[in-house]
Amino acid sequence: MRKKLLALVLIVLCAIGVFSFVYAQNFLDTKPTMQFSIPTNFGLLVTIYPSGGNTIMWFEAEDGTIRRVLLDNQGTFNLDVWAITRE
Protein backbone atom coordinates (compact mmCIF):
# COMPACT_ATOMS: atom_id res chain seq x y z
CA MET A 1 0.00 0.00 0.00
CA ARG A 2 2.80 2.37 0.91
CA LYS A 3 4.57 1.77 -2.42
CA LYS A 4 1.36 2.51 -4.34
CA LEU A 5 0.87 5.77 -2.44
CA LEU A 6 4.48 6.79 -3.05
CA ALA A 7 4.12 5.95 -6.77
CA LEU A 8 0.90 7.97 -6.98
CA VAL A 9 2.53 10.98 -5.31
CA LEU A 10 5.49 10.72 -7.68
CA ILE A 11 3.18 10.58 -10.72
CA VAL A 12 1.21 13.61 -9.52
CA LEU A 13 4.40 15.61 -8.92
CA CYS A 14 5.71 14.72 -12.38
CA ALA A 15 2.39 15.71 -13.97
CA ILE A 16 2.48 19.07 -12.15
CA GLY A 17 6.06 19.62 -13.32
CA VAL A 18 5.22 18.84 -16.95
CA PHE A 19 2.12 21.06 -16.83
CA SER A 20 4.12 23.93 -15.31
CA PHE A 21 6.82 23.59 -17.95
CA VAL A 22 4.31 23.55 -20.83
CA TYR A 23 2.42 26.53 -19.39
CA ALA A 24 5.64 28.49 -18.92
CA GLN A 25 6.74 27.74 -22.50
CA ASN A 26 3.39 28.88 -23.89
CA PHE A 27 3.58 32.08 -21.88
CA LEU A 28 7.10 32.79 -23.11
CA ASP A 29 6.08 32.21 -26.71
CA THR A 30 3.03 34.47 -26.56
CA LYS A 31 4.09 37.35 -24.33
CA PRO A 32 4.14 40.70 -26.10
CA THR A 33 7.53 42.06 -27.04
CA MET A 34 8.51 45.59 -27.84
CA GLN A 35 11.01 46.11 -30.61
CA PHE A 36 12.46 49.52 -31.24
CA SER A 37 15.82 51.09 -31.80
CA ILE A 38 17.46 54.30 -30.76
CA PRO A 39 20.29 55.63 -32.91
CA THR A 40 23.72 54.79 -31.51
CA ASN A 41 24.84 58.40 -31.96
CA PHE A 42 22.44 59.34 -29.15
CA GLY A 43 25.13 57.93 -26.85
CA LEU A 44 24.83 56.16 -23.54
CA LEU A 45 21.58 55.82 -21.63
CA VAL A 46 22.04 57.97 -18.55
CA THR A 47 18.68 57.53 -16.84
CA ILE A 48 15.20 56.17 -17.47
CA TYR A 49 12.06 56.88 -15.47
CA PRO A 50 8.25 56.77 -15.70
CA SER A 51 6.26 59.97 -16.08
CA GLY A 52 2.47 59.91 -16.21
CA GLY A 53 2.19 56.55 -18.00
CA ASN A 54 5.07 57.38 -20.36
CA THR A 55 8.73 56.46 -20.15
CA ILE A 56 11.41 59.11 -20.46
CA MET A 57 14.98 58.23 -21.37
CA TRP A 58 17.96 60.58 -21.23
CA PHE A 59 21.07 59.91 -23.32
CA GLU A 60 24.47 61.58 -23.40
CA ALA A 61 26.53 61.47 -26.60
CA GLU A 62 30.32 61.57 -26.82
CA ASP A 63 30.24 65.26 -27.83
CA GLY A 64 28.29 66.10 -24.66
CA THR A 65 24.90 66.44 -26.34
CA ILE A 66 22.08 65.37 -24.03
CA ARG A 67 18.90 63.97 -25.58
CA ARG A 68 15.48 63.26 -24.11
CA VAL A 69 13.47 60.47 -25.74
CA LEU A 70 9.82 59.90 -24.83
CA LEU A 71 8.21 56.48 -25.17
CA ASP A 72 4.46 56.88 -24.71
CA ASN A 73 2.16 54.45 -22.94
CA GLN A 74 1.16 52.92 -26.31
CA GLY A 75 4.76 51.85 -26.97
CA THR A 76 5.53 54.41 -29.67
CA PHE A 77 8.25 57.02 -29.67
CA ASN A 78 7.50 60.71 -29.72
CA LEU A 79 9.53 61.87 -32.70
CA ASP A 80 10.09 65.28 -31.14
CA VAL A 81 13.40 64.46 -29.39
CA TRP A 82 14.84 67.17 -27.20
CA ALA A 83 18.55 67.83 -27.76
CA ILE A 84 20.66 69.99 -25.47
CA THR A 85 24.02 70.75 -26.99
CA ARG A 86 27.19 71.90 -25.29
CA GLU A 87 29.87 74.19 -26.62
PDB file of N, CA and C in Angstrom:
ATOM      1  N   MET A   1       0.821  -1.192   0.000  1.00  0.00           N
ATOM      2  CA  MET A   1       0.000   0.000   0.000  1.00  0.00           C
ATOM      3  C   MET A   1       0.864   1.255   0.000  1.00  0.00           C
ATOM      4  N   ARG A   2       1.921   1.210   0.787  1.00  0.00           N
ATOM      5  CA  ARG A   2       2.801   2.366   0.906  1.00  0.00           C
ATOM      6  C   ARG A   2       3.519   2.652  -0.418  1.00  0.00           C
ATOM      7  N   LYS A   3       3.905   1.600  -1.136  1.00  0.00           N
ATOM      8  CA  LYS A   3       4.567   1.767  -2.425  1.00  0.00           C
ATOM      9  C   LYS A   3       3.612   2.367  -3.460  1.00  0.00           C
ATOM     10  N   LYS A   4       2.347   1.960  -3.402  1.00  0.00           N
ATOM     11  CA  LYS A   4       1.364   2.511  -4.335  1.00  0.00           C
ATOM     12  C   LYS A   4       1.134   3.993  -4.064  1.00  0.00           C
ATOM     13  N   LEU A   5       1.062   4.374  -2.813  1.00  0.00           N
ATOM     14  CA  LEU A   5       0.873   5.771  -2.442  1.00  0.00           C
ATOM     15  C   LEU A   5       2.067   6.608  -2.875  1.00  0.00           C
ATOM     16  N   LEU A   6       3.261   6.089  -2.649  1.00  0.00           N
ATOM     17  CA  LEU A   6       4.481   6.789  -3.051  1.00  0.00           C
ATOM     18  C   LEU A   6       4.535   6.938  -4.578  1.00  0.00           C
ATOM     19  N   ALA A   7       4.146   5.896  -5.308  1.00  0.00           N
ATOM     20  CA  ALA A   7       4.125   5.954  -6.769  1.00  0.00           C
ATOM     21  C   ALA A   7       3.096   6.972  -7.256  1.00  0.00           C
ATOM     22  N   LEU A   8       1.943   7.021  -6.616  1.00  0.00           N
ATOM     23  CA  LEU A   8       0.902   7.974  -6.982  1.00  0.00           C
ATOM     24  C   LEU A   8       1.376   9.412  -6.751  1.00  0.00           C
ATOM     25  N   VAL A   9       2.004   9.646  -5.604  1.00  0.00           N
ATOM     26  CA  VAL A   9       2.531  10.985  -5.307  1.00  0.00           C
ATOM     27  C   VAL A   9       3.583  11.375  -6.341  1.00  0.00           C
ATOM     28  N   LEU A  10       4.455  10.464  -6.685  1.00  0.00           N
ATOM     29  CA  LEU A  10       5.493  10.723  -7.681  1.00  0.00           C
ATOM     30  C   LEU A  10       4.889  11.056  -9.044  1.00  0.00           C
ATOM     31  N   ILE A  11       3.855  10.322  -9.442  1.00  0.00           N
ATOM     32  CA  ILE A  11       3.182  10.576 -10.723  1.00  0.00           C
ATOM     33  C   ILE A  11       2.525  11.950 -10.714  1.00  0.00           C
ATOM     34  N   VAL A  12       1.865  12.298  -9.619  1.00  0.00           N
ATOM     35  CA  VAL A  12       1.209  13.614  -9.516  1.00  0.00           C
ATOM     36  C   VAL A  12       2.248  14.726  -9.598  1.00  0.00           C
ATOM     37  N   LEU A  13       3.361  14.584  -8.887  1.00  0.00           N
ATOM     38  CA  LEU A  13       4.404  15.609  -8.920  1.00  0.00           C
ATOM     39  C   LEU A  13       5.004  15.753 -10.321  1.00  0.00           C
ATOM     40  N   CYS A  14       5.206  14.659 -11.009  1.00  0.00           N
ATOM     41  CA  CYS A  14       5.712  14.716 -12.384  1.00  0.00           C
ATOM     42  C   CYS A  14       4.713  15.408 -13.308  1.00  0.00           C
ATOM     43  N   ALA A  15       3.424  15.084 -13.139  1.00  0.00           N
ATOM     44  CA  ALA A  15       2.386  15.710 -13.968  1.00  0.00           C
ATOM     45  C   ALA A  15       2.346  17.215 -13.732  1.00  0.00           C
ATOM     46  N   ILE A  16       2.460  17.636 -12.476  1.00  0.00           N
ATOM     47  CA  ILE A  16       2.479  19.071 -12.152  1.00  0.00           C
ATOM     48  C   ILE A  16       3.697  19.731 -12.786  1.00  0.00           C
ATOM     49  N   GLY A  17       4.842  19.071 -12.716  1.00  0.00           N
ATOM     50  CA  GLY A  17       6.058  19.617 -13.320  1.00  0.00           C
ATOM     51  C   GLY A  17       5.942  19.771 -14.820  1.00  0.00           C
ATOM     52  N   VAL A  18       5.396  18.766 -15.491  1.00  0.00           N
ATOM     53  CA  VAL A  18       5.223  18.835 -16.948  1.00  0.00           C
ATOM     54  C   VAL A  18       4.231  19.932 -17.302  1.00  0.00           C
ATOM     55  N   PHE A  19       3.113  20.018 -16.573  1.00  0.00           N
ATOM     56  CA  PHE A  19       2.120  21.060 -16.832  1.00  0.00           C
ATOM     57  C   PHE A  19       2.729  22.438 -16.648  1.00  0.00           C
ATOM     58  N   SER A  20       3.489  22.631 -15.567  1.00  0.00           N
ATOM     59  CA  SER A  20       4.116  23.927 -15.311  1.00  0.00           C
ATOM     60  C   SER A  20       5.086  24.290 -16.422  1.00  0.00           C
ATOM     61  N   PHE A  21       5.857  23.324 -16.886  1.00  0.00           N
ATOM     62  CA  PHE A  21       6.817  23.586 -17.951  1.00  0.00           C
ATOM     63  C   PHE A  21       6.100  23.987 -19.239  1.00  0.00           C
ATOM     64  N   VAL A  22       5.053  23.250 -19.605  1.00  0.00           N
ATOM     65  CA  VAL A  22       4.308  23.550 -20.828  1.00  0.00           C
ATOM     66  C   VAL A  22       3.651  24.911 -20.714  1.00  0.00           C
ATOM     67  N   TYR A  23       3.060  25.228 -19.586  1.00  0.00           N
ATOM     68  CA  TYR A  23       2.416  26.526 -19.390  1.00  0.00           C
ATOM     69  C   TYR A  23       3.441  27.641 -19.497  1.00  0.00           C
ATOM     70  N   ALA A  24       4.599  27.469 -18.872  1.00  0.00           N
ATOM     71  CA  ALA A  24       5.640  28.493 -18.920  1.00  0.00           C
ATOM     72  C   ALA A  24       6.128  28.695 -20.347  1.00  0.00           C
ATOM     73  N   GLN A  25       6.288  27.620 -21.112  1.00  0.00           N
ATOM     74  CA  GLN A  25       6.736  27.743 -22.498  1.00  0.00           C
ATOM     75  C   GLN A  25       5.700  28.473 -23.337  1.00  0.00           C
ATOM     76  N   ASN A  26       4.429  28.178 -23.134  1.00  0.00           N
ATOM     77  CA  ASN A  26       3.386  28.876 -23.887  1.00  0.00           C
ATOM     78  C   ASN A  26       3.369  30.351 -23.540  1.00  0.00           C
ATOM     79  N   PHE A  27       3.558  30.682 -22.284  1.00  0.00           N
ATOM     80  CA  PHE A  27       3.581  32.079 -21.878  1.00  0.00           C
ATOM     81  C   PHE A  27       4.760  32.799 -22.521  1.00  0.00           C
ATOM     82  N   LEU A  28       5.926  32.162 -22.523  1.00  0.00           N
ATOM     83  CA  LEU A  28       7.102  32.792 -23.109  1.00  0.00           C
ATOM     84  C   LEU A  28       6.935  33.004 -24.601  1.00  0.00           C
ATOM     85  N   ASP A  29       6.253  32.096 -25.275  1.00  0.00           N
ATOM     86  CA  ASP A  29       6.076  32.214 -26.710  1.00  0.00           C
ATOM     87  C   ASP A  29       5.038  33.259 -27.089  1.00  0.00           C
ATOM     88  N   THR A  30       4.120  33.573 -26.202  1.00  0.00           N
ATOM     89  CA  THR A  30       3.028  34.471 -26.563  1.00  0.00           C
ATOM     90  C   THR A  30       3.092  35.831 -25.884  1.00  0.00           C
ATOM     91  N   LYS A  31       4.056  36.054 -24.995  1.00  0.00           N
ATOM     92  CA  LYS A  31       4.090  37.350 -24.328  1.00  0.00           C
ATOM     93  C   LYS A  31       4.440  38.449 -25.326  1.00  0.00           C
ATOM     94  N   PRO A  32       3.864  39.616 -25.161  1.00  0.00           N
ATOM     95  CA  PRO A  32       4.140  40.700 -26.101  1.00  0.00           C
ATOM     96  C   PRO A  32       5.579  41.191 -25.956  1.00  0.00           C
ATOM     97  N   THR A  33       6.182  41.513 -27.072  1.00  0.00           N
ATOM     98  CA  THR A  33       7.534  42.061 -27.036  1.00  0.00           C
ATOM     99  C   THR A  33       7.532  43.409 -27.737  1.00  0.00           C
ATOM    100  N   MET A  34       8.381  44.273 -27.263  1.00  0.00           N
ATOM    101  CA  MET A  34       8.513  45.591 -27.838  1.00  0.00           C
ATOM    102  C   MET A  34       9.833  45.627 -28.604  1.00  0.00           C
ATOM    103  N   GLN A  35       9.789  46.003 -29.846  1.00  0.00           N
ATOM    104  CA  GLN A  35      11.014  46.112 -30.612  1.00  0.00           C
ATOM    105  C   GLN A  35      11.128  47.526 -31.139  1.00  0.00           C
ATOM    106  N   PHE A  36      12.208  48.166 -30.778  1.00  0.00           N
ATOM    107  CA  PHE A  36      12.463  49.518 -31.237  1.00  0.00           C
ATOM    108  C   PHE A  36      13.963  49.738 -31.203  1.00  0.00           C
ATOM    109  N   SER A  37      14.403  50.780 -31.857  1.00  0.00           N
ATOM    110  CA  SER A  37      15.825  51.086 -31.804  1.00  0.00           C
ATOM    111  C   SER A  37      16.022  52.583 -31.660  1.00  0.00           C
ATOM    112  N   ILE A  38      17.059  52.917 -30.962  1.00  0.00           N
ATOM    113  CA  ILE A  38      17.455  54.303 -30.760  1.00  0.00           C
ATOM    114  C   ILE A  38      18.814  54.441 -31.423  1.00  0.00           C
ATOM    115  N   PRO A  39      19.014  55.489 -32.214  1.00  0.00           N
ATOM    116  CA  PRO A  39      20.288  55.630 -32.912  1.00  0.00           C
ATOM    117  C   PRO A  39      21.479  55.580 -31.952  1.00  0.00           C
ATOM    118  N   THR A  40      22.533  54.917 -32.368  1.00  0.00           N
ATOM    119  CA  THR A  40      23.715  54.789 -31.509  1.00  0.00           C
ATOM    120  C   THR A  40      24.389  56.132 -31.261  1.00  0.00           C
ATOM    121  N   ASN A  41      24.205  57.090 -32.177  1.00  0.00           N
ATOM    122  CA  ASN A  41      24.842  58.395 -31.958  1.00  0.00           C
ATOM    123  C   ASN A  41      24.179  59.196 -30.839  1.00  0.00           C
ATOM    124  N   PHE A  42      23.048  58.698 -30.315  1.00  0.00           N
ATOM    125  CA  PHE A  42      22.441  59.342 -29.150  1.00  0.00           C
ATOM    126  C   PHE A  42      23.329  59.161 -27.929  1.00  0.00           C
ATOM    127  N   GLY A  43      24.186  58.154 -27.938  1.00  0.00           N
ATOM    128  CA  GLY A  43      25.128  57.926 -26.850  1.00  0.00           C
ATOM    129  C   GLY A  43      24.628  56.928 -25.835  1.00  0.00           C
ATOM    130  N   LEU A  44      25.150  57.080 -24.632  1.00  0.00           N
ATOM    131  CA  LEU A  44      24.826  56.157 -23.539  1.00  0.00           C
ATOM    132  C   LEU A  44      23.540  56.570 -22.843  1.00  0.00           C
ATOM    133  N   LEU A  45      22.785  55.577 -22.422  1.00  0.00           N
ATOM    134  CA  LEU A  45      21.585  55.821 -21.635  1.00  0.00           C
ATOM    135  C   LEU A  45      22.014  56.231 -20.235  1.00  0.00           C
ATOM    136  N   VAL A  46      21.643  57.444 -19.849  1.00  0.00           N
ATOM    137  CA  VAL A  46      22.043  57.967 -18.546  1.00  0.00           C
ATOM    138  C   VAL A  46      21.013  57.630 -17.483  1.00  0.00           C
ATOM    139  N   THR A  47      19.742  57.841 -17.804  1.00  0.00           N
ATOM    140  CA  THR A  47      18.675  57.529 -16.842  1.00  0.00           C
ATOM    141  C   THR A  47      17.381  57.234 -17.594  1.00  0.00           C
ATOM    142  N   ILE A  48      16.515  56.516 -16.926  1.00  0.00           N
ATOM    143  CA  ILE A  48      15.205  56.169 -17.474  1.00  0.00           C
ATOM    144  C   ILE A  48      14.212  56.203 -16.317  1.00  0.00           C
ATOM    145  N   TYR A  49      13.049  56.822 -16.543  1.00  0.00           N
ATOM    146  CA  TYR A  49      12.056  56.881 -15.470  1.00  0.00           C
ATOM    147  C   TYR A  49      10.651  57.038 -16.035  1.00  0.00           C
ATOM    148  N   PRO A  50       9.642  56.614 -15.270  1.00  0.00           N
ATOM    149  CA  PRO A  50       8.253  56.766 -15.700  1.00  0.00           C
ATOM    150  C   PRO A  50       7.759  58.179 -15.425  1.00  0.00           C
ATOM    151  N   SER A  51       6.856  58.652 -16.277  1.00  0.00           N
ATOM    152  CA  SER A  51       6.260  59.971 -16.079  1.00  0.00           C
ATOM    153  C   SER A  51       4.844  59.962 -16.647  1.00  0.00           C
ATOM    154  N   GLY A  52       3.871  59.868 -15.785  1.00  0.00           N
ATOM    155  CA  GLY A  52       2.472  59.910 -16.210  1.00  0.00           C
ATOM    156  C   GLY A  52       2.081  58.853 -17.227  1.00  0.00           C
ATOM    157  N   GLY A  53       2.518  57.625 -17.064  1.00  0.00           N
ATOM    158  CA  GLY A  53       2.194  56.553 -18.000  1.00  0.00           C
ATOM    159  C   GLY A  53       3.175  56.444 -19.148  1.00  0.00           C
ATOM    160  N   ASN A  54       4.048  57.409 -19.319  1.00  0.00           N
ATOM    161  CA  ASN A  54       5.070  57.381 -20.364  1.00  0.00           C
ATOM    162  C   ASN A  54       6.405  56.992 -19.746  1.00  0.00           C
ATOM    163  N   THR A  55       7.376  56.741 -20.596  1.00  0.00           N
ATOM    164  CA  THR A  55       8.730  56.462 -20.151  1.00  0.00           C
ATOM    165  C   THR A  55       9.655  57.483 -20.783  1.00  0.00           C
ATOM    166  N   ILE A  56      10.470  58.107 -19.966  1.00  0.00           N
ATOM    167  CA  ILE A  56      11.408  59.111 -20.459  1.00  0.00           C
ATOM    168  C   ILE A  56      12.818  58.578 -20.297  1.00  0.00           C
ATOM    169  N   MET A  57      13.590  58.690 -21.376  1.00  0.00           N
ATOM    170  CA  MET A  57      14.975  58.230 -21.368  1.00  0.00           C
ATOM    171  C   MET A  57      15.888  59.398 -21.718  1.00  0.00           C
ATOM    172  N   TRP A  58      16.965  59.538 -20.966  1.00  0.00           N
ATOM    173  CA  TRP A  58      17.964  60.580 -21.233  1.00  0.00           C
ATOM    174  C   TRP A  58      19.255  59.912 -21.669  1.00  0.00           C
ATOM    175  N   PHE A  59      19.834  60.434 -22.755  1.00  0.00           N
ATOM    176  CA  PHE A  59      21.072  59.909 -23.322  1.00  0.00           C
ATOM    177  C   PHE A  59      22.123  61.013 -23.346  1.00  0.00           C
ATOM    178  N   GLU A  60      23.385  60.625 -23.236  1.00  0.00           N
ATOM    179  CA  GLU A  60      24.470  61.585 -23.395  1.00  0.00           C
ATOM    180  C   GLU A  60      25.436  61.052 -24.449  1.00  0.00           C
ATOM    181  N   ALA A  61      25.639  61.849 -25.505  1.00  0.00           N
ATOM    182  CA  ALA A  61      26.531  61.467 -26.599  1.00  0.00           C
ATOM    183  C   ALA A  61      27.972  61.818 -26.249  1.00  0.00           C
ATOM    184  N   GLU A  62      28.905  61.319 -27.052  1.00  0.00           N
ATOM    185  CA  GLU A  62      30.324  61.575 -26.816  1.00  0.00           C
ATOM    186  C   GLU A  62      30.666  63.055 -26.876  1.00  0.00           C
ATOM    187  N   ASP A  63      29.954  63.825 -27.708  1.00  0.00           N
ATOM    188  CA  ASP A  63      30.243  65.257 -27.828  1.00  0.00           C
ATOM    189  C   ASP A  63      29.584  66.081 -26.722  1.00  0.00           C
ATOM    190  N   GLY A  64      28.924  65.412 -25.776  1.00  0.00           N
ATOM    191  CA  GLY A  64      28.293  66.102 -24.662  1.00  0.00           C
ATOM    192  C   GLY A  64      26.827  66.435 -24.873  1.00  0.00           C
ATOM    193  N   THR A  65      26.310  66.174 -26.064  1.00  0.00           N
ATOM    194  CA  THR A  65      24.895  66.439 -26.338  1.00  0.00           C
ATOM    195  C   THR A  65      24.029  65.521 -25.486  1.00  0.00           C
ATOM    196  N   ILE A  66      23.030  66.122 -24.850  1.00  0.00           N
ATOM    197  CA  ILE A  66      22.084  65.365 -24.026  1.00  0.00           C
ATOM    198  C   ILE A  66      20.757  65.319 -24.766  1.00  0.00           C
ATOM    199  N   ARG A  67      20.172  64.128 -24.867  1.00  0.00           N
ATOM    200  CA  ARG A  67      18.901  63.971 -25.581  1.00  0.00           C
ATOM    201  C   ARG A  67      17.862  63.322 -24.679  1.00  0.00           C
ATOM    202  N   ARG A  68      16.629  63.814 -24.822  1.00  0.00           N
ATOM    203  CA  ARG A  68      15.482  63.262 -24.106  1.00  0.00           C
ATOM    204  C   ARG A  68      14.603  62.557 -25.120  1.00  0.00           C
ATOM    205  N   VAL A  69      14.320  61.278 -24.868  1.00  0.00           N
ATOM    206  CA  VAL A  69      13.472  60.473 -25.742  1.00  0.00           C
ATOM    207  C   VAL A  69      12.256  60.044 -24.941  1.00  0.00           C
ATOM    208  N   LEU A  70      11.070  60.247 -25.505  1.00  0.00           N
ATOM    209  CA  LEU A  70       9.817  59.900 -24.834  1.00  0.00           C
ATOM    210  C   LEU A  70       9.199  58.682 -25.505  1.00  0.00           C
ATOM    211  N   LEU A  71       8.933  57.665 -24.713  1.00  0.00           N
ATOM    212  CA  LEU A  71       8.214  56.475 -25.165  1.00  0.00           C
ATOM    213  C   LEU A  71       6.845  56.531 -24.505  1.00  0.00           C
ATOM    214  N   ASP A  72       5.785  56.708 -25.314  1.00  0.00           N
ATOM    215  CA  ASP A  72       4.462  56.878 -24.705  1.00  0.00           C
ATOM    216  C   ASP A  72       3.892  55.550 -24.211  1.00  0.00           C
ATOM    217  N   ASN A  73       2.754  55.636 -23.552  1.00  0.00           N
ATOM    218  CA  ASN A  73       2.160  54.446 -22.936  1.00  0.00           C
ATOM    219  C   ASN A  73       1.602  53.461 -23.962  1.00  0.00           C
ATOM    220  N   GLN A  74       1.589  53.830 -25.243  1.00  0.00           N
ATOM    221  CA  GLN A  74       1.162  52.920 -26.312  1.00  0.00           C
ATOM    222  C   GLN A  74       2.348  52.175 -26.917  1.00  0.00           C
ATOM    223  N   GLY A  75       3.570  52.517 -26.466  1.00  0.00           N
ATOM    224  CA  GLY A  75       4.763  51.850 -26.969  1.00  0.00           C
ATOM    225  C   GLY A  75       5.353  52.481 -28.213  1.00  0.00           C
ATOM    226  N   THR A  76       4.961  53.721 -28.513  1.00  0.00           N
ATOM    227  CA  THR A  76       5.530  54.414 -29.674  1.00  0.00           C
ATOM    228  C   THR A  76       6.362  55.602 -29.209  1.00  0.00           C
ATOM    229  N   PHE A  77       7.366  55.900 -29.990  1.00  0.00           N
ATOM    230  CA  PHE A  77       8.246  57.016 -29.666  1.00  0.00           C
ATOM    231  C   PHE A  77       7.640  58.328 -30.124  1.00  0.00           C
ATOM    232  N   ASN A  78       7.808  59.351 -29.322  1.00  0.00           N
ATOM    233  CA  ASN A  78       7.498  60.709 -29.725  1.00  0.00           C
ATOM    234  C   ASN A  78       8.688  61.162 -30.564  1.00  0.00           C
ATOM    235  N   LEU A  79       8.440  61.525 -31.796  1.00  0.00           N
ATOM    236  CA  LEU A  79       9.533  61.866 -32.704  1.00  0.00           C
ATOM    237  C   LEU A  79      10.135  63.238 -32.434  1.00  0.00           C
ATOM    238  N   ASP A  80       9.557  63.975 -31.516  1.00  0.00           N
ATOM    239  CA  ASP A  80      10.088  65.284 -31.137  1.00  0.00           C
ATOM    240  C   ASP A  80      11.102  65.086 -30.005  1.00  0.00           C
ATOM    241  N   VAL A  81      12.342  64.743 -30.374  1.00  0.00           N
ATOM    242  CA  VAL A  81      13.396  64.465 -29.393  1.00  0.00           C
ATOM    243  C   VAL A  81      14.041  65.774 -28.988  1.00  0.00           C
ATOM    244  N   TRP A  82      14.143  65.981 -27.686  1.00  0.00           N
ATOM    245  CA  TRP A  82      14.839  67.169 -27.196  1.00  0.00           C
ATOM    246  C   TRP A  82      16.331  66.921 -27.267  1.00  0.00           C
ATOM    247  N   ALA A  83      17.095  67.935 -27.724  1.00  0.00           N
ATOM    248  CA  ALA A  83      18.553  67.830 -27.761  1.00  0.00           C
ATOM    249  C   ALA A  83      19.133  69.085 -27.108  1.00  0.00           C
ATOM    250  N   ILE A  84      19.972  68.879 -26.143  1.00  0.00           N
ATOM    251  CA  ILE A  84      20.659  69.985 -25.465  1.00  0.00           C
ATOM    252  C   ILE A  84      22.129  69.842 -25.811  1.00  0.00           C
ATOM    253  N   THR A  85      22.634  70.818 -26.554  1.00  0.00           N
ATOM    254  CA  THR A  85      24.025  70.752 -26.994  1.00  0.00           C
ATOM    255  C   THR A  85      24.923  71.531 -26.035  1.00  0.00           C
ATOM    256  N   ARG A  86      26.207  71.197 -26.088  1.00  0.00           N
ATOM    257  CA  ARG A  86      27.194  71.901 -25.285  1.00  0.00           C
ATOM    258  C   ARG A  86      28.255  72.458 -26.207  1.00  0.00           C
ATOM    259  N   GLU A  87      28.804  73.572 -25.813  1.00  0.00           N
ATOM    260  CA  GLU A  87      29.865  74.194 -26.622  1.00  0.00           C
ATOM    261  C   GLU A  87      31.197  74.052 -25.960  1.00  0.00           C
TER     262      GLU A  87
END
